[in-house]
mmCIF file of C-alpha atoms in Angstrom:
data_model
loop_
_atom_site.group_PDB
_atom_site.id
_atom_site.type_symbol
_atom_site.label_atom_id
_atom_site.label_comp_id
_atom_site.label_asym_id
_atom_site.label_seq_id
_atom_site.Cartn_x
_atom_site.Cartn_y
_atom_site.Cartn_z
ATOM 1 C CA MET A 1 79.675 -2.790 18.001
ATOM 2 C CA PRO A 2 77.965 -0.348 20.385
ATOM 3 C CA VAL A 3 74.171 -0.640 20.103
ATOM 4 C CA GLN A 4 71.292 1.209 21.768
ATOM 5 C CA LYS A 5 67.561 0.594 21.376
ATOM 6 C CA ALA A 6 64.998 3.370 21.463
ATOM 7 C CA VAL A 7 61.365 4.049 20.617
ATOM 8 C CA VAL A 8 60.390 6.826 18.204
ATOM 9 C CA LEU A 9 57.931 8.986 20.148
ATOM 10 C CA ALA A 10 57.469 11.984 17.832
ATOM 11 C CA SER A 11 53.786 11.899 16.856
ATOM 12 C CA ILE A 12 54.657 11.991 13.139
ATOM 13 C CA GLY A 13 57.570 9.589 13.457
ATOM 14 C CA LEU A 14 60.951 10.513 12.022
ATOM 15 C CA HIS A 15 59.647 12.865 9.356
ATOM 16 C CA ALA A 16 60.141 16.573 8.753
ATOM 17 C CA ARG A 17 61.229 18.449 11.879
ATOM 18 C CA PRO A 18 61.793 15.454 14.214
ATOM 19 C CA ALA A 19 63.971 13.820 11.556
ATOM 20 C CA ALA A 20 65.924 17.025 10.986
ATOM 21 C CA VAL A 21 66.530 17.463 14.732
ATOM 22 C CA PHE A 22 67.673 13.838 15.028
ATOM 23 C CA VAL A 23 69.990 13.972 11.994
ATOM 24 C CA LYS A 24 71.526 17.238 13.230
ATOM 25 C CA ALA A 25 72.240 15.610 16.608
ATOM 26 C CA VAL A 26 73.771 12.556 14.909
ATOM 27 C CA THR A 27 75.959 14.744 12.718
ATOM 28 C CA GLY A 28 77.046 16.658 15.812
ATOM 29 C CA THR A 29 78.474 13.483 17.337
ATOM 30 C CA GLY A 30 80.908 13.110 14.438
ATOM 31 C CA LEU A 31 80.257 9.357 14.545
ATOM 32 C CA PRO A 32 78.983 7.036 11.786
ATOM 33 C CA VAL A 33 75.633 6.141 13.365
ATOM 34 C CA THR A 34 73.270 3.663 11.728
ATOM 35 C CA ILE A 35 69.552 3.408 12.500
ATOM 36 C CA ARG A 36 67.374 0.423 11.711
ATOM 37 C CA LYS A 37 64.115 -1.223 12.652
ATOM 38 C CA SER A 38 63.229 -4.888 12.657
ATOM 39 C CA GLY A 39 63.089 -6.411 9.206
ATOM 40 C CA MET A 40 65.183 -3.811 7.422
ATOM 41 C CA GLU A 41 68.784 -2.914 6.739
ATOM 42 C CA GLY A 42 70.263 -0.037 8.677
ATOM 43 C CA VAL A 43 70.516 3.406 7.092
ATOM 44 C CA ASP A 44 73.020 6.189 7.634
ATOM 45 C CA ALA A 45 71.535 8.312 10.419
ATOM 46 C CA ARG A 46 73.569 11.305 9.179
ATOM 47 C CA SER A 47 71.431 11.424 6.021
ATOM 48 C CA LEU A 48 68.094 13.225 6.303
ATOM 49 C CA LEU A 49 66.895 11.660 3.058
ATOM 50 C CA GLU A 50 67.743 8.113 4.188
ATOM 51 C CA VAL A 51 66.152 8.608 7.616
ATOM 52 C CA MET A 52 62.948 10.087 6.190
ATOM 53 C CA THR A 53 62.524 7.470 3.454
ATOM 54 C CA ALA A 54 63.134 4.571 5.872
ATOM 55 C CA ASP A 55 59.723 5.284 7.408
ATOM 56 C CA PHE A 56 60.337 5.176 11.154
ATOM 57 C CA ASP A 57 56.779 5.688 12.415
ATOM 58 C CA TYR A 58 55.533 6.706 15.865
ATOM 59 C CA GLY A 59 56.012 3.888 18.369
ATOM 60 C CA CYS A 60 58.548 2.075 16.224
ATOM 61 C CA GLU A 61 61.428 0.452 18.104
ATOM 62 C CA VAL A 62 64.760 1.269 16.477
ATOM 63 C CA GLU A 63 68.318 0.156 16.987
ATOM 64 C CA LEU A 64 71.099 2.732 16.852
ATOM 65 C CA SER A 65 74.609 1.444 16.267
ATOM 66 C CA ILE A 66 78.157 2.526 15.546
ATOM 67 C CA THR A 67 80.722 0.325 13.833
ATOM 68 C CA ASP A 68 83.461 -1.242 15.911
ATOM 69 C CA SER A 69 86.132 0.585 13.926
ATOM 70 C CA ALA A 70 84.710 3.933 15.096
ATOM 71 C CA ALA A 71 84.909 2.795 18.716
ATOM 72 C CA ASP A 72 88.101 0.749 18.720
ATOM 73 C CA THR A 73 89.675 2.304 21.809
ATOM 74 C CA PRO A 74 88.310 2.327 25.376
ATOM 75 C CA SER A 75 87.706 6.079 25.237
ATOM 76 C CA GLY A 76 86.208 5.738 21.759
ATOM 77 C CA LEU A 77 83.864 3.033 23.016
ATOM 78 C CA ARG A 78 82.749 5.196 25.954
ATOM 79 C CA THR A 79 82.183 8.149 23.625
ATOM 80 C CA ALA A 80 80.165 5.976 21.239
ATOM 81 C CA GLN A 81 78.024 4.552 24.048
ATOM 82 C CA GLN A 82 77.356 8.032 25.463
ATOM 83 C CA ALA A 83 76.435 9.338 21.999
ATOM 84 C CA LEU A 84 74.014 6.471 21.403
ATOM 85 C CA ARG A 85 72.362 7.000 24.808
ATOM 86 C CA MET A 86 71.966 10.714 24.070
ATOM 87 C CA LEU A 87 70.440 9.983 20.640
ATOM 88 C CA ALA A 88 68.056 7.404 22.132
ATOM 89 C CA GLU A 89 66.957 9.931 24.766
ATOM 90 C CA LEU A 90 66.369 12.488 22.013
ATOM 91 C CA LEU A 91 64.159 10.069 20.053
ATOM 92 C CA GLU A 92 62.175 9.254 23.165
ATOM 93 C CA SER A 93 61.799 12.880 24.268
ATOM 94 C CA GLN A 94 60.471 14.213 20.970
ATOM 95 C CA GLY A 95 56.954 13.175 21.945
ATOM 96 C CA ALA A 96 57.029 15.203 25.159
ATOM 97 C CA ARG A 97 55.670 18.667 24.632
#
């Protein structure tokens, strides 16, 4: 299963606009991305409601993942890894303004 760690750097965490920007980017990948933080089950990163209610605060380390079945070919695995890197970079750039 492709996995990528990132830190949420939006000053308000993944709420309101930062969450909407993130979810839109996830949806744009067309992949079933899950986001989780330590001590909790992963949530569907394509769902704004799930992302916002999971309470990913500023500075929180998260783990982004995609199921093996969505990346079961070499090209699918590369695509999944690239998508996760892009999403991690987005989370870590939202604090830069």
